mmCIF file of C-alpha atoms in Angstrom:
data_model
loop_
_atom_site.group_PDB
_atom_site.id
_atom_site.type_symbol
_atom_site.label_atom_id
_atom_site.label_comp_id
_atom_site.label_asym_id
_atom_site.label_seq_id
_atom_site.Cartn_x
_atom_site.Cartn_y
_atom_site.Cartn_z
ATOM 1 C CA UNK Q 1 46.867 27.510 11.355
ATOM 2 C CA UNK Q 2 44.397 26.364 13.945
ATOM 3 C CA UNK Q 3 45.746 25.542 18.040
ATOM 4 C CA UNK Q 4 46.126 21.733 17.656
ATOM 5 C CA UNK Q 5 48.366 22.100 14.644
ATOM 6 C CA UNK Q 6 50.419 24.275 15.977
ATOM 7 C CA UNK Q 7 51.048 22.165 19.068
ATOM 8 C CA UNK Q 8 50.939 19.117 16.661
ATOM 9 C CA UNK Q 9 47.952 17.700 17.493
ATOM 10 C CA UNK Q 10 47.474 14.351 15.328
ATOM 11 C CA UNK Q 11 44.143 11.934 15.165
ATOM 12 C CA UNK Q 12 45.767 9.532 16.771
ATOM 13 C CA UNK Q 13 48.065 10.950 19.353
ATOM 14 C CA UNK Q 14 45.879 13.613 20.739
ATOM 15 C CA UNK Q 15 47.400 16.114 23.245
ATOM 16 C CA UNK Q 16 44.112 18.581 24.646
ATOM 17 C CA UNK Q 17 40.688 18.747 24.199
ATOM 18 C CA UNK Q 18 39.009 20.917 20.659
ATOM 19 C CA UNK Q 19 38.096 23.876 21.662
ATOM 20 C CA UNK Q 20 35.913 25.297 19.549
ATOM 21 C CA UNK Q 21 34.435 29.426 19.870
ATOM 22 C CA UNK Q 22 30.967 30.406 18.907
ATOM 23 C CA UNK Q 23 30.505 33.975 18.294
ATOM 24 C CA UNK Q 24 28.180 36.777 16.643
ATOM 25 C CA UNK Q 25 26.195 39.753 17.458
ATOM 26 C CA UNK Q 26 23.737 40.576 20.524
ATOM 27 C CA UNK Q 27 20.601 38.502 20.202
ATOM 28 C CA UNK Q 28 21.934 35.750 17.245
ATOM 29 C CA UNK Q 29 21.222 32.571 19.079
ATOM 30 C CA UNK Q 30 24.536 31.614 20.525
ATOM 31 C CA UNK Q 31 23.494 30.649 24.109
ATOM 32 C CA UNK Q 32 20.292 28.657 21.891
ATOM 33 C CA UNK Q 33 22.846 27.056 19.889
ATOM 34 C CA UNK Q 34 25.153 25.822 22.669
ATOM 35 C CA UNK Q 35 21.933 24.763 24.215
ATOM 36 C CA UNK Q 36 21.109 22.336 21.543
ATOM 37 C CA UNK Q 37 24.693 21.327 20.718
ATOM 38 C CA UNK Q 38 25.311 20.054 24.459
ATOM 39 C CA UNK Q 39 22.109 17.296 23.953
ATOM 40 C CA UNK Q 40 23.513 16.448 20.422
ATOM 41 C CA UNK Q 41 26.831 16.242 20.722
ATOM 42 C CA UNK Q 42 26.422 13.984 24.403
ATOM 43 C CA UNK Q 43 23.862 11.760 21.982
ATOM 44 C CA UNK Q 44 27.083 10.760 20.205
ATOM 45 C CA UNK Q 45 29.508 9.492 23.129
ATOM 46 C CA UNK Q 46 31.510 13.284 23.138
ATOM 47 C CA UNK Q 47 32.842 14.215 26.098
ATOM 48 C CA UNK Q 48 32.112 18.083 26.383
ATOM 49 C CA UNK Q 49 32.490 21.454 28.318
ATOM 50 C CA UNK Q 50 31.541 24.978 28.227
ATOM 51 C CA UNK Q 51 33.118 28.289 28.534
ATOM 52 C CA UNK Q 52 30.988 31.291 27.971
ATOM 53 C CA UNK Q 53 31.979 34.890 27.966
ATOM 54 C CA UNK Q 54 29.789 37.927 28.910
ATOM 55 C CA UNK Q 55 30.814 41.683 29.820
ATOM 56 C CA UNK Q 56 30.570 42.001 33.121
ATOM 57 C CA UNK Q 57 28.109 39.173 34.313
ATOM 58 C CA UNK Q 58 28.074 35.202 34.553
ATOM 59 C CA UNK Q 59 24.543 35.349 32.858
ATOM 60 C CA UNK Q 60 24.945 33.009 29.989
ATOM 61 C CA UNK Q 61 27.068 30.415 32.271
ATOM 62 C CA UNK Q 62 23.913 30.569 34.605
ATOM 63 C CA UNK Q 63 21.104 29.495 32.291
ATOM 64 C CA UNK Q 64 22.934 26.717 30.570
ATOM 65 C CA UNK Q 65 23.758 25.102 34.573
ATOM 66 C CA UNK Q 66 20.247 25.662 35.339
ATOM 67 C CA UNK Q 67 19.159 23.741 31.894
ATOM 68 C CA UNK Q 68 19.662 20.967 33.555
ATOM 69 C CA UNK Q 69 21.737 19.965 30.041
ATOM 70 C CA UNK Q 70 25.112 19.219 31.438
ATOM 71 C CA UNK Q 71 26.775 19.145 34.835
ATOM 72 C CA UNK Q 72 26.973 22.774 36.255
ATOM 73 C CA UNK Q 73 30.680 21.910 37.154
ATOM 74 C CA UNK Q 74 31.630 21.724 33.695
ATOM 75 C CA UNK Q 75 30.170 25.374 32.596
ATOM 76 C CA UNK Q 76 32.841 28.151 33.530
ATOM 77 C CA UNK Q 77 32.467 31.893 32.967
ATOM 78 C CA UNK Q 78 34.855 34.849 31.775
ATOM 79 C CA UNK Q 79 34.083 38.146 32.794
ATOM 80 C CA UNK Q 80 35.518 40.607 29.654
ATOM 81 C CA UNK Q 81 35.462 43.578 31.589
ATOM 82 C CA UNK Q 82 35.742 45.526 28.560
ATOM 83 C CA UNK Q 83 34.799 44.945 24.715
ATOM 84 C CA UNK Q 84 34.676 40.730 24.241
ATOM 85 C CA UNK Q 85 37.405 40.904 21.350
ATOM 86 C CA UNK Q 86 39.662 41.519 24.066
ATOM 87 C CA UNK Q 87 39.424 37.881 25.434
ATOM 88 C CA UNK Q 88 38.944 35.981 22.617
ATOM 89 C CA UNK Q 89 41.380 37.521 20.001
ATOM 90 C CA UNK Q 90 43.901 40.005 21.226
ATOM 91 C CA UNK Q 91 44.496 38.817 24.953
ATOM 92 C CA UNK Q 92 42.357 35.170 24.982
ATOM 93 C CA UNK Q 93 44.685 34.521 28.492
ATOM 94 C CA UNK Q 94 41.721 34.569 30.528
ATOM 95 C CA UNK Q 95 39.766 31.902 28.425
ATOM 96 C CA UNK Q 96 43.171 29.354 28.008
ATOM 97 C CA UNK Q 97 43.248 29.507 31.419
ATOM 98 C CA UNK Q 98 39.405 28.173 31.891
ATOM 99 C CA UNK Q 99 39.497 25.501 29.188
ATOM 100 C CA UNK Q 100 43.135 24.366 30.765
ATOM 101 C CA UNK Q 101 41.309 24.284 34.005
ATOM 102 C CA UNK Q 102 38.189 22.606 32.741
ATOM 103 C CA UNK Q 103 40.305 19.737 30.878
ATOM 104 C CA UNK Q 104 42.262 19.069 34.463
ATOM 105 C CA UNK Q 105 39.403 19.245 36.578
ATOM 106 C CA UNK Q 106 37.889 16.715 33.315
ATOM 107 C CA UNK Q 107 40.453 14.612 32.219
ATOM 108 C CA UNK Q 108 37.949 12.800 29.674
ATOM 109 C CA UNK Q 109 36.968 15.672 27.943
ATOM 110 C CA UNK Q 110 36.919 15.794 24.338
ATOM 111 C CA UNK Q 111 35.759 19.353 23.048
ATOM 112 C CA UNK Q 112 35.060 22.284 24.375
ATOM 113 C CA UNK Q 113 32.991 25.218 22.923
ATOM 114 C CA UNK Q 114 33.060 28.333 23.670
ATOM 115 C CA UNK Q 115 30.801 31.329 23.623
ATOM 116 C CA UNK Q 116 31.915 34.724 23.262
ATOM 117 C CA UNK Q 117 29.974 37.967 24.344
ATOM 118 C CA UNK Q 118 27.623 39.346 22.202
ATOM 119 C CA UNK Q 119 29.665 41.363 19.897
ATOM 120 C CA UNK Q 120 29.623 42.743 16.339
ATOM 121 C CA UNK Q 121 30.022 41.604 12.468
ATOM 122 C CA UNK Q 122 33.800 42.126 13.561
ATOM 123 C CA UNK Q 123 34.196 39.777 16.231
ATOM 124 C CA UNK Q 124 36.935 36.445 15.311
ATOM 125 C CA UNK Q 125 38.558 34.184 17.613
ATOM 126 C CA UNK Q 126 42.572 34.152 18.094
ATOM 127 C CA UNK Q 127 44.128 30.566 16.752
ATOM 128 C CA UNK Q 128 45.647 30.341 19.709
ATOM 129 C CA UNK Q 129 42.432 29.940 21.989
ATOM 130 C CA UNK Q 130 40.353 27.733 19.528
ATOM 131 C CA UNK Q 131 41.082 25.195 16.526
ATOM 132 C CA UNK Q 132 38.002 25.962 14.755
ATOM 133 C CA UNK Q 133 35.381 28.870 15.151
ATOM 134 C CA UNK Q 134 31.709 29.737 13.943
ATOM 135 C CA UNK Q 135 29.404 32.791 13.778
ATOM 136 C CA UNK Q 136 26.241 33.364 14.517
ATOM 137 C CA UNK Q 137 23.946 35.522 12.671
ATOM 138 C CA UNK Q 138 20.145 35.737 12.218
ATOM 139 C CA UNK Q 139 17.385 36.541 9.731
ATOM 140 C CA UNK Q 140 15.971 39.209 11.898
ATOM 141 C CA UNK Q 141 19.334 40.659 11.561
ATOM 142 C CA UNK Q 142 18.881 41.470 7.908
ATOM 143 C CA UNK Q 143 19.393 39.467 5.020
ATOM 144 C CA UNK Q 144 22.507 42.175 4.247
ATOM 145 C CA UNK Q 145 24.579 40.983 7.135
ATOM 146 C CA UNK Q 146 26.195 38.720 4.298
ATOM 147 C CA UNK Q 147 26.928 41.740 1.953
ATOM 148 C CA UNK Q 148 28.476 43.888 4.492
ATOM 149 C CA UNK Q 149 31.323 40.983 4.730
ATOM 150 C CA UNK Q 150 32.509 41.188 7.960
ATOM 151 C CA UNK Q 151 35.445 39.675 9.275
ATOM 152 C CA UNK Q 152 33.391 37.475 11.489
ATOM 153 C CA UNK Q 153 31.294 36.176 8.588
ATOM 154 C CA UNK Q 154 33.732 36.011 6.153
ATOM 155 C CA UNK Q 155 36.930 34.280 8.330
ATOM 156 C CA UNK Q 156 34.776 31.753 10.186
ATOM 157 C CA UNK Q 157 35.023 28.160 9.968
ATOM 158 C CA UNK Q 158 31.483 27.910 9.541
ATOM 159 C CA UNK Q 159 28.780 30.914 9.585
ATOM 160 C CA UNK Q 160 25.190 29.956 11.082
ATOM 161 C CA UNK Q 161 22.322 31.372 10.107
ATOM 162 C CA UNK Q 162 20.263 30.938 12.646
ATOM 163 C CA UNK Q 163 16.445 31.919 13.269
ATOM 164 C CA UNK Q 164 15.385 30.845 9.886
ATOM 165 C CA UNK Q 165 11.879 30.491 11.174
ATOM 166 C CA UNK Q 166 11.337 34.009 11.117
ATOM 167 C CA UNK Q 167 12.629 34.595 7.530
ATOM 168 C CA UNK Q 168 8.724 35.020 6.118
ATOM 169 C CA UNK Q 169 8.076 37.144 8.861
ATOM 170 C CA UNK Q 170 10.661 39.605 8.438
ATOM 171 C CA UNK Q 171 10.460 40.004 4.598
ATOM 172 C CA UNK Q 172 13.722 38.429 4.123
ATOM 173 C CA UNK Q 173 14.727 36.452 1.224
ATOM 174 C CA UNK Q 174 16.674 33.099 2.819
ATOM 175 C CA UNK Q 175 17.544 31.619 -0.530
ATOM 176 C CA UNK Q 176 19.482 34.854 -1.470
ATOM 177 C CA UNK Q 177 20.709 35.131 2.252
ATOM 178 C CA UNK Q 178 22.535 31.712 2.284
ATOM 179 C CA UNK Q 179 23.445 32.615 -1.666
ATOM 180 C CA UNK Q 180 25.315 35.653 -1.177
ATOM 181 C CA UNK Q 181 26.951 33.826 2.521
ATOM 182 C CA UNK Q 182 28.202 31.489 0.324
ATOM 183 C CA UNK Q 183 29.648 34.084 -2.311
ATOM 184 C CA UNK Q 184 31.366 35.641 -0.117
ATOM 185 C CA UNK Q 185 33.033 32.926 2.013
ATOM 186 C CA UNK Q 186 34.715 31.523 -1.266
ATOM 187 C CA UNK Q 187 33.414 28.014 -0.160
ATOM 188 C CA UNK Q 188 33.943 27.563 3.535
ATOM 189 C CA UNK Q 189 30.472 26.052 4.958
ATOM 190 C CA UNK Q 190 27.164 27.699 5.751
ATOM 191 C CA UNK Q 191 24.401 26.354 7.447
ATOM 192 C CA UNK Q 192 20.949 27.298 8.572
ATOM 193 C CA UNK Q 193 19.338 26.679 12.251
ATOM 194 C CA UNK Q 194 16.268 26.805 13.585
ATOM 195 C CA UNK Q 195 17.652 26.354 17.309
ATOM 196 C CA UNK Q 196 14.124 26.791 18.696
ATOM 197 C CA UNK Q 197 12.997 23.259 17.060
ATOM 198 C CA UNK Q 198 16.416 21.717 17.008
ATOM 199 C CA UNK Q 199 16.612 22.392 13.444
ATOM 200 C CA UNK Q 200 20.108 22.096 11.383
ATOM 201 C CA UNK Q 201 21.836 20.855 14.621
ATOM 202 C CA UNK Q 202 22.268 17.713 13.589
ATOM 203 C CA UNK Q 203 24.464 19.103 10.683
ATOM 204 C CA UNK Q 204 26.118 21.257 12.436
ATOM 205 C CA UNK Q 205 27.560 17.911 15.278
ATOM 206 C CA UNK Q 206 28.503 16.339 11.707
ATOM 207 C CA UNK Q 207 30.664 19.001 10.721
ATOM 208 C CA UNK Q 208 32.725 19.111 14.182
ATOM 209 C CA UNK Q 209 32.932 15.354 14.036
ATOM 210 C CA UNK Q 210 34.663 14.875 10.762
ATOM 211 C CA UNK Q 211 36.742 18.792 10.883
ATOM 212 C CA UNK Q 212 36.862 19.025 14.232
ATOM 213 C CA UNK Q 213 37.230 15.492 16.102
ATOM 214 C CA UNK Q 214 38.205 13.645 12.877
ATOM 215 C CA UNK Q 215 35.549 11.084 12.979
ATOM 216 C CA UNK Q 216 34.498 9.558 10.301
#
């Protein structure tokens, strides 16, 4: 049961902003993907903020200020300190805390993603820190990343596979890739990226309007 349901959240009386978590391994594209979300989802009158998570560094939160995307006020950064599972699933304290801050220094805001620390086919976000989650993977990954199963790619909301640019130049077979995804997530959504050319982002703002924000 996701966060808003369980502090009945409804359409029309809504109490806190979405807050959504983007995850997957070292090197899948999650910093690219917020990167192209934040133009997108602004394009379409949402009212957004970021959290990002890295080990021991504000790296991640840096580049997307200096992108000159959003305002650098509403990009805040969580320092794990120790393996990122710890602050998005078994203690996410640390990360309530900065979206609770984010929505009073924001009133207006509407969603707010998430990025978690580079981290492993393991890696899934606690309900209580996000009402829907996705994961990241790439072609350059291996297209057996789906086969192995992983909690993160089998319990996500919606697994990304992103990179698909480089599919011909890795000797991966995408077709089967985003086949076997889809066998094994028993019908929750997949989509594909290409977050260098803004490819599949469109899709993806689609999705968290009508799951997420309940647009229609």
């Amino acid at each position: 049961m996701s966060r808003l349901a369980l502090t009945g959240y409804a359409p029309d009386h809504p109490m806190t902003a979405a807050r959504v978590g983007i995850g997957g391994p070292v090197g899948s594209g999650k910093t690219a993907l917020v990167e192209r979300l934040i133009p997108a989802l602004q394009a379409r009158g949402i009212d957004i903020a970021i959290i990002t998570n890295d080990l021991v560094t504000a790296e991640d939160a840096e580049r997307v200020r200096r992108s000159g995307l959003i305002d650098p006020a509403r990009v805040s950064a969580v320092e794990a300190g120790a393996c990122p599972h710890t602050v998005i699933r078994e203690d996410p304290t640390l990360n309530i805390e900065a979206a609770d801050e984010l929505e009073r220094r924001f009133p207006g805001v509407e969603l707010i993603l998430l990025e978690s620390g580079g981290d492993n086919l393991a890696s899934t976000f606690s309900r209580d820190l996000t009402d829907f989650w996705m994961f990241v993977i790439d072609v350059a990954g291996g297209d057996d990343i789906p086969r192995k199963r992983g909690p993160g790619v089998i319990r996500a909301d919606l697994l990304v596979i992103n990179k698909v640019d480089l599919a011909v130049h890795v000797g991966v077979d995408l077709d089967r890739m985003q086949r076997e995804a889809m066998d094994v997530r028993g019908g929750r959504p997949v989509l594909l990226t290409n977050c260098r050319r803004g490819e599949g982002i469109d899709a993806i703002v689609d999705l968290l309007e009508r799951e997420v924000l309940f647009r229609t």
